[in-house]
PDB file of C-alpha atoms in Angstrom:
ATOM      1  CA  MET A   1     125.720 -75.336-115.286  1.00 49.00           C
ATOM      2  CA  LYS A   2     126.372 -74.609-118.955  1.00 53.00           C
ATOM      3  CA  PHE A   3     122.786 -73.481-119.405  1.00 52.00           C
ATOM      4  CA  ALA A   4     123.163 -70.896-116.617  1.00 51.00           C
ATOM      5  CA  SER A   5     126.390 -69.537-118.099  1.00 53.00           C
ATOM      6  CA  LYS A   6     124.792 -69.273-121.555  1.00 53.00           C
ATOM      7  CA  LYS A   7     121.865 -67.420-120.014  1.00 55.00           C
ATOM      8  CA  ASN A   8     124.246 -64.984-118.268  1.00 54.00           C
ATOM      9  CA  ASN A   9     126.166 -64.465-121.512  1.00 56.00           C
ATOM     10  CA  GLN A  10     122.915 -63.643-123.312  1.00 58.00           C
ATOM     11  CA  LYS A  11     122.020 -61.094-120.613  1.00 56.00           C
ATOM     12  CA  ASN A  12     125.469 -59.477-120.855  1.00 54.00           C
ATOM     13  CA  SER A  13     125.310 -59.326-124.639  1.00 58.00           C
ATOM     14  CA  SER A  14     121.883 -57.696-124.507  1.00 57.00           C
ATOM     15  CA  LYS A  15     123.256 -55.056-122.096  1.00 54.00           C
ATOM     16  CA  ASN A  16     126.114 -54.320-124.488  1.00 58.00           C
ATOM     17  CA  ASP A  17     123.720 -54.155-127.421  1.00 66.00           C
ATOM     18  CA  GLU A  18     121.549 -51.564-125.667  1.00 63.00           C
ATOM     19  CA  ARG A  19     124.503 -49.196-125.385  1.00 60.00           C
ATOM     20  CA  TYR A  20     124.967 -49.023-129.138  1.00 68.00           C
ATOM     21  CA  ARG A  21     121.334 -49.256-130.204  1.00 72.00           C
ATOM     22  CA  GLU A  22     120.960 -45.477-130.457  1.00 66.00           C
ATOM     23  CA  LEU A  23     124.058 -45.130-132.637  1.00 64.00           C
ATOM     24  CA  ASP A  24     122.792 -47.941-134.863  1.00 68.00           C
ATOM     25  CA  ASN A  25     119.496 -46.084-135.227  1.00 68.00           C
ATOM     26  CA  LEU A  26     121.386 -42.966-136.305  1.00 62.00           C
ATOM     27  CA  VAL A  27     123.286 -44.970-138.919  1.00 64.00           C
ATOM     28  CA  GLN A  28     120.072 -46.519-140.252  1.00 66.00           C
ATOM     29  CA  GLU A  29     118.391 -43.100-140.386  1.00 62.00           C
ATOM     30  CA  GLY A  30     121.346 -41.822-142.369  1.00 55.00           C
ATOM     31  CA  ASN A  31     121.106 -44.703-144.846  1.00 55.00           C
ATOM     32  CA  GLY A  32     117.341 -44.358-145.141  1.00 52.00           C
ATOM     33  CA  SER A  33     117.381 -40.603-145.752  1.00 50.00           C
ATOM     34  CA  GLY A  34     119.265 -40.867-149.000  1.00 46.00           C
ATOM     35  CA  LEU A  35     122.762 -40.317-147.668  1.00 45.00           C
ATOM     36  CA  GLY A  36     123.902 -43.666-149.043  1.00 47.00           C
ATOM     37  CA  GLY A  37     123.951 -42.355-152.611  1.00 51.00           C
ATOM     38  CA  GLY A  38     123.815 -38.647-151.750  1.00 62.00           C
ATOM     39  CA  SER A  39     126.407 -35.954-151.887  1.00 80.00           C
ATOM     40  CA  CYS A  40     129.792 -36.111-150.235  1.00 84.00           C
ATOM     41  CA  LEU A  41     128.826 -33.137-148.072  1.00 84.00           C
ATOM     42  CA  GLY A  42     125.802 -35.032-146.694  1.00 82.00           C
ATOM     43  CA  LYS A  43     127.934 -38.070-145.878  1.00 83.00           C
ATOM     44  CA  CYS A  44     130.513 -35.898-144.108  1.00 85.00           C
ATOM     45  CA  ALA A  45     127.776 -34.142-142.133  1.00 86.00           C
ATOM     46  CA  HIS A  46     126.372 -37.508-141.048  1.00 82.00           C
ATOM     47  CA  VAL A  47     129.821 -38.771-139.980  1.00 84.00           C
ATOM     48  CA  PHE A  48     130.477 -35.592-137.989  1.00 86.00           C
ATOM     49  CA  LYS A  49     127.039 -35.941-136.377  1.00 87.00           C
ATOM     50  CA  LEU A  50     127.944 -39.464-135.204  1.00 83.00           C
ATOM     51  CA  ILE A  51     131.353 -38.304-133.936  1.00 83.00           C
ATOM     52  CA  PHE A  52     129.797 -35.367-132.079  1.00 84.00           C
ATOM     53  CA  LYS A  53     127.208 -37.662-130.473  1.00 84.00           C
ATOM     54  CA  GLU A  54     129.930 -40.053-129.253  1.00 80.00           C
ATOM     55  CA  ILE A  55     132.046 -37.204-127.857  1.00 78.00           C
ATOM     56  CA  LYS A  56     129.007 -35.660-126.162  1.00 79.00           C
ATOM     57  CA  ASP A  57     128.166 -38.952-124.454  1.00 76.00           C
ATOM     58  CA  ASN A  58     131.715 -39.520-123.136  1.00 75.00           C
ATOM     59  CA  ILE A  59     132.974 -35.959-122.596  1.00 77.00           C
ATOM     60  CA  PHE A  60     134.010 -36.485-118.967  1.00 70.00           C
ATOM     61  CA  ILE A  61     136.261 -39.423-119.786  1.00 71.00           C
ATOM     62  CA  TYR A  62     137.920 -37.444-122.591  1.00 74.00           C
ATOM     63  CA  ILE A  63     138.491 -34.445-120.308  1.00 74.00           C
ATOM     64  CA  LEU A  64     139.994 -36.614-117.556  1.00 69.00           C
ATOM     65  CA  SER A  65     142.265 -38.354-120.084  1.00 71.00           C
ATOM     66  CA  ILE A  66     143.490 -35.018-121.450  1.00 75.00           C
ATOM     67  CA  ILE A  67     144.205 -33.753-117.921  1.00 71.00           C
ATOM     68  CA  TYR A  68     146.166 -36.911-117.117  1.00 69.00           C
ATOM     69  CA  LEU A  69     148.169 -36.714-120.354  1.00 71.00           C
ATOM     70  CA  SER A  70     148.993 -33.037-119.789  1.00 72.00           C
ATOM     71  CA  VAL A  71     150.270 -33.804-116.275  1.00 66.00           C
ATOM     72  CA  SER A  72     152.421 -36.650-117.649  1.00 64.00           C
ATOM     73  CA  VAL A  73     153.883 -34.432-120.373  1.00 68.00           C
ATOM     74  CA  MET A  74     154.548 -31.655-117.862  1.00 67.00           C
ATOM     75  CA  ASN A  75     156.433 -34.081-115.608  1.00 61.00           C
ATOM     76  CA  THR A  76     158.497 -35.317-118.542  1.00 62.00           C
ATOM     77  CA  ILE A  77     159.396 -31.799-119.712  1.00 64.00           C
ATOM     78  CA  PHE A  78     160.435 -30.521-116.295  1.00 62.00           C
ATOM     79  CA  ALA A  79     162.168 -33.725-115.166  1.00 58.00           C
ATOM     80  CA  LYS A  80     165.722 -32.402-115.538  1.00 57.00           C
ATOM     81  CA  ARG A  81     164.992 -29.114-113.759  1.00 61.00           C
ATOM     82  CA  THR A  82     163.253 -30.896-110.918  1.00 57.00           C
ATOM     83  CA  LEU A  83     165.996 -33.523-110.708  1.00 58.00           C
ATOM     84  CA  ASN A  84     168.515 -30.792-109.829  1.00 61.00           C
ATOM     85  CA  LYS A  85     166.292 -29.504-107.003  1.00 64.00           C
ATOM     86  CA  ILE A  86     164.809 -32.737-105.608  1.00 60.00           C
ATOM     87  CA  GLY A  87     167.060 -35.771-105.349  1.00 59.00           C
ATOM     88  CA  ASN A  88     164.204 -38.199-104.761  1.00 59.00           C
ATOM     89  CA  TYR A  89     162.311 -37.291-107.940  1.00 57.00           C
ATOM     90  CA  SER A  90     161.141 -40.804-108.818  1.00 62.00           C
ATOM     91  CA  PHE A  91     159.338 -41.240-105.499  1.00 62.00           C
ATOM     92  CA  VAL A  92     157.713 -37.786-105.738  1.00 62.00           C
ATOM     93  CA  THR A  93     156.591 -38.450-109.318  1.00 61.00           C
ATOM     94  CA  SER A  94     155.203 -41.876-108.477  1.00 60.00           C
ATOM     95  CA  GLU A  95     153.221 -40.604-105.515  1.00 65.00           C
ATOM     96  CA  THR A  96     151.952 -37.568-107.460  1.00 65.00           C
ATOM     97  CA  HIS A  97     150.741 -39.779-110.298  1.00 64.00           C
ATOM     98  CA  ASN A  98     149.099 -42.204-107.895  1.00 63.00           C
ATOM     99  CA  PHE A  99     147.332 -39.328-106.130  1.00 68.00           C
ATOM    100  CA  ILE A 100     146.076 -37.982-109.469  1.00 66.00           C
ATOM    101  CA  CYS A 101     144.963 -41.488-110.513  1.00 66.00           C
ATOM    102  CA  MET A 102     143.020 -41.902-107.271  1.00 66.00           C
ATOM    103  CA  ILE A 103     141.223 -38.583-107.801  1.00 69.00           C
ATOM    104  CA  MET A 104     140.474 -39.411-111.450  1.00 66.00           C
ATOM    105  CA  PHE A 105     139.051 -42.836-110.668  1.00 66.00           C
ATOM    106  CA  PHE A 106     136.981 -41.444-107.801  1.00 67.00           C
ATOM    107  CA  ILE A 107     135.505 -38.848-110.177  1.00 68.00           C
ATOM    108  CA  VAL A 108     134.852 -41.442-112.881  1.00 66.00           C
ATOM    109  CA  TYR A 109     133.282 -43.815-110.352  1.00 64.00           C
ATOM    110  CA  SER A 110     131.033 -41.157-108.857  1.00 67.00           C
ATOM    111  CA  LEU A 111     129.924 -39.935-112.295  1.00 67.00           C
ATOM    112  CA  PHE A 112     129.448 -43.266-114.042  1.00 63.00           C
ATOM    113  CA  GLY A 113     129.160 -45.675-111.098  1.00 59.00           C
ATOM    114  CA  ASN A 114     126.254 -47.933-110.364  1.00 54.00           C
ATOM    115  CA  LYS A 115     123.306 -45.600-109.714  1.00 55.00           C
ATOM    116  CA  LYS A 116     120.915 -48.450-108.880  1.00 53.00           C
ATOM    117  CA  GLY A 117     120.349 -49.837-105.405  1.00 52.00           C
ATOM    118  CA  ASN A 118     120.368 -48.146-102.060  1.00 50.00           C
ATOM    119  CA  SER A 119     123.131 -45.846-100.894  1.00 54.00           C
ATOM    120  CA  LYS A 120     124.379 -48.194 -98.121  1.00 54.00           C
ATOM    121  CA  GLU A 121     125.047 -50.955-100.635  1.00 52.00           C
ATOM    122  CA  ARG A 122     126.910 -48.595-102.975  1.00 52.00           C
ATOM    123  CA  HIS A 123     128.892 -47.112-100.072  1.00 53.00           C
ATOM    124  CA  ARG A 124     129.965 -50.552 -98.801  1.00 55.00           C
ATOM    125  CA  SER A 125     131.036 -51.570-102.288  1.00 61.00           C
ATOM    126  CA  PHE A 126     133.039 -48.376-102.709  1.00 62.00           C
ATOM    127  CA  ASN A 127     134.871 -49.009 -99.426  1.00 61.00           C
ATOM    128  CA  LEU A 128     135.972 -52.412-100.755  1.00 66.00           C
ATOM    129  CA  GLN A 129     137.103 -50.816-103.988  1.00 67.00           C
ATOM    130  CA  PHE A 130     138.998 -48.076-102.177  1.00 66.00           C
ATOM    131  CA  PHE A 131     140.769 -50.694-100.034  1.00 65.00           C
ATOM    132  CA  ALA A 132     141.738 -52.713-103.121  1.00 67.00           C
ATOM    133  CA  ILE A 133     142.971 -49.572-104.877  1.00 67.00           C
ATOM    134  CA  SER A 134     145.101 -48.682-101.836  1.00 66.00           C
ATOM    135  CA  MET A 135     146.597 -52.179-101.800  1.00 66.00           C
ATOM    136  CA  LEU A 136     147.453 -51.958-105.506  1.00 68.00           C
ATOM    137  CA  ASP A 137     148.991 -48.535-104.907  1.00 66.00           C
ATOM    138  CA  ALA A 138     151.141 -49.849-102.061  1.00 65.00           C
ATOM    139  CA  CYS A 139     152.230 -52.861-104.139  1.00 67.00           C
ATOM    140  CA  SER A 140     153.208 -50.661-107.078  1.00 66.00           C
ATOM    141  CA  VAL A 141     155.373 -48.445-104.838  1.00 64.00           C
ATOM    142  CA  ILE A 142     157.052 -51.504-103.277  1.00 64.00           C
ATOM    143  CA  LEU A 143     157.727 -53.022-106.712  1.00 64.00           C
ATOM    144  CA  ALA A 144     159.091 -49.688-107.933  1.00 64.00           C
ATOM    145  CA  PHE A 145     161.548 -49.549-105.023  1.00 64.00           C
ATOM    146  CA  ILE A 146     162.652 -53.132-105.731  1.00 63.00           C
ATOM    147  CA  GLY A 147     163.185 -52.102-109.340  1.00 62.00           C
ATOM    148  CA  LEU A 148     165.230 -49.077-108.261  1.00 62.00           C
ATOM    149  CA  THR A 149     167.819 -51.303-106.613  1.00 63.00           C
ATOM    150  CA  ARG A 150     168.179 -53.580-109.661  1.00 64.00           C
ATOM    151  CA  THR A 151     168.037 -51.164-112.609  1.00 64.00           C
ATOM    152  CA  THR A 152     169.746 -47.907-113.532  1.00 66.00           C
ATOM    153  CA  GLY A 153     169.413 -45.039-115.982  1.00 68.00           C
ATOM    154  CA  ASN A 154     166.775 -44.939-118.697  1.00 71.00           C
ATOM    155  CA  ILE A 155     165.459 -48.424-117.933  1.00 70.00           C
ATOM    156  CA  GLN A 156     164.682 -47.290-114.390  1.00 68.00           C
ATOM    157  CA  SER A 157     162.597 -44.315-115.529  1.00 70.00           C
ATOM    158  CA  PHE A 158     160.892 -46.484-118.173  1.00 71.00           C
ATOM    159  CA  VAL A 159     159.888 -49.064-115.550  1.00 68.00           C
ATOM    160  CA  LEU A 160     158.606 -46.360-113.199  1.00 69.00           C
ATOM    161  CA  GLN A 161     156.518 -44.734-115.941  1.00 71.00           C
ATOM    162  CA  LEU A 162     155.254 -48.135-117.124  1.00 72.00           C
ATOM    163  CA  SER A 163     153.937 -48.982-113.660  1.00 70.00           C
ATOM    164  CA  ILE A 164     151.448 -46.091-113.837  1.00 72.00           C
ATOM    165  CA  PRO A 165     149.313 -47.295-116.796  1.00 74.00           C
ATOM    166  CA  ILE A 166     149.510 -50.898-115.570  1.00 73.00           C
ATOM    167  CA  ASN A 167     148.238 -49.744-112.172  1.00 71.00           C
ATOM    168  CA  MET A 168     145.411 -47.782-113.838  1.00 71.00           C
ATOM    169  CA  PHE A 169     144.467 -50.809-115.963  1.00 72.00           C
ATOM    170  CA  LEU A 170     144.260 -53.066-112.900  1.00 70.00           C
ATOM    171  CA  LEU A 171     142.251 -50.435-111.021  1.00 69.00           C
ATOM    172  CA  LEU A 172     139.747 -50.241-113.869  1.00 70.00           C
ATOM    173  CA  PHE A 173     139.184 -54.011-113.719  1.00 68.00           C
ATOM    174  CA  ASN A 174     138.890 -53.756-109.930  1.00 63.00           C
ATOM    175  CA  ILE A 175     136.173 -51.110-110.172  1.00 64.00           C
ATOM    176  CA  LYS A 176     134.249 -53.132-112.773  1.00 64.00           C
ATOM    177  CA  ASP A 177     134.474 -56.425-110.829  1.00 57.00           C
ATOM    178  CA  ILE A 178     133.481 -55.201-107.374  1.00 53.00           C
ATOM    179  CA  GLY A 179     130.984 -52.561-108.527  1.00 50.00           C
TER     180      GLY A 179
END
């Protein structure tokens, strides 16, 4: 039993190592080309080359994160104006954020999801994930309403805003485990 788990750990570590092998090669090329004792400008150029490569590889995740942060900031800025117009602002905000989170995770899953295997297998797995995401969404709304009856003021808005990143964190683990 322990032998099988060690073998699985070795396979997982080799997968993780493959992801960073190309960046390691870039670092070694930089050290081998004389940048180790070279000019400050050469070192800066090499660092910016590594940063640009990392950003280029993960551009979609950065764009989706910026969109999510801008929506969160917009909701925070216009909270008082909206509160005067809509009395049930916390429910509207929670459902809007959950809708945006669902769209973001669907985009991330379809872009970076498991591309191997046949389409039926991927589709069945995605249906399980979508069901689990819906259950987590429903649980977060129910817990938020329970919290509304027990807390007031700033603590209430803090708890409601805290449930969003916790929900996203659990959804990310859900997508990794089932997929």
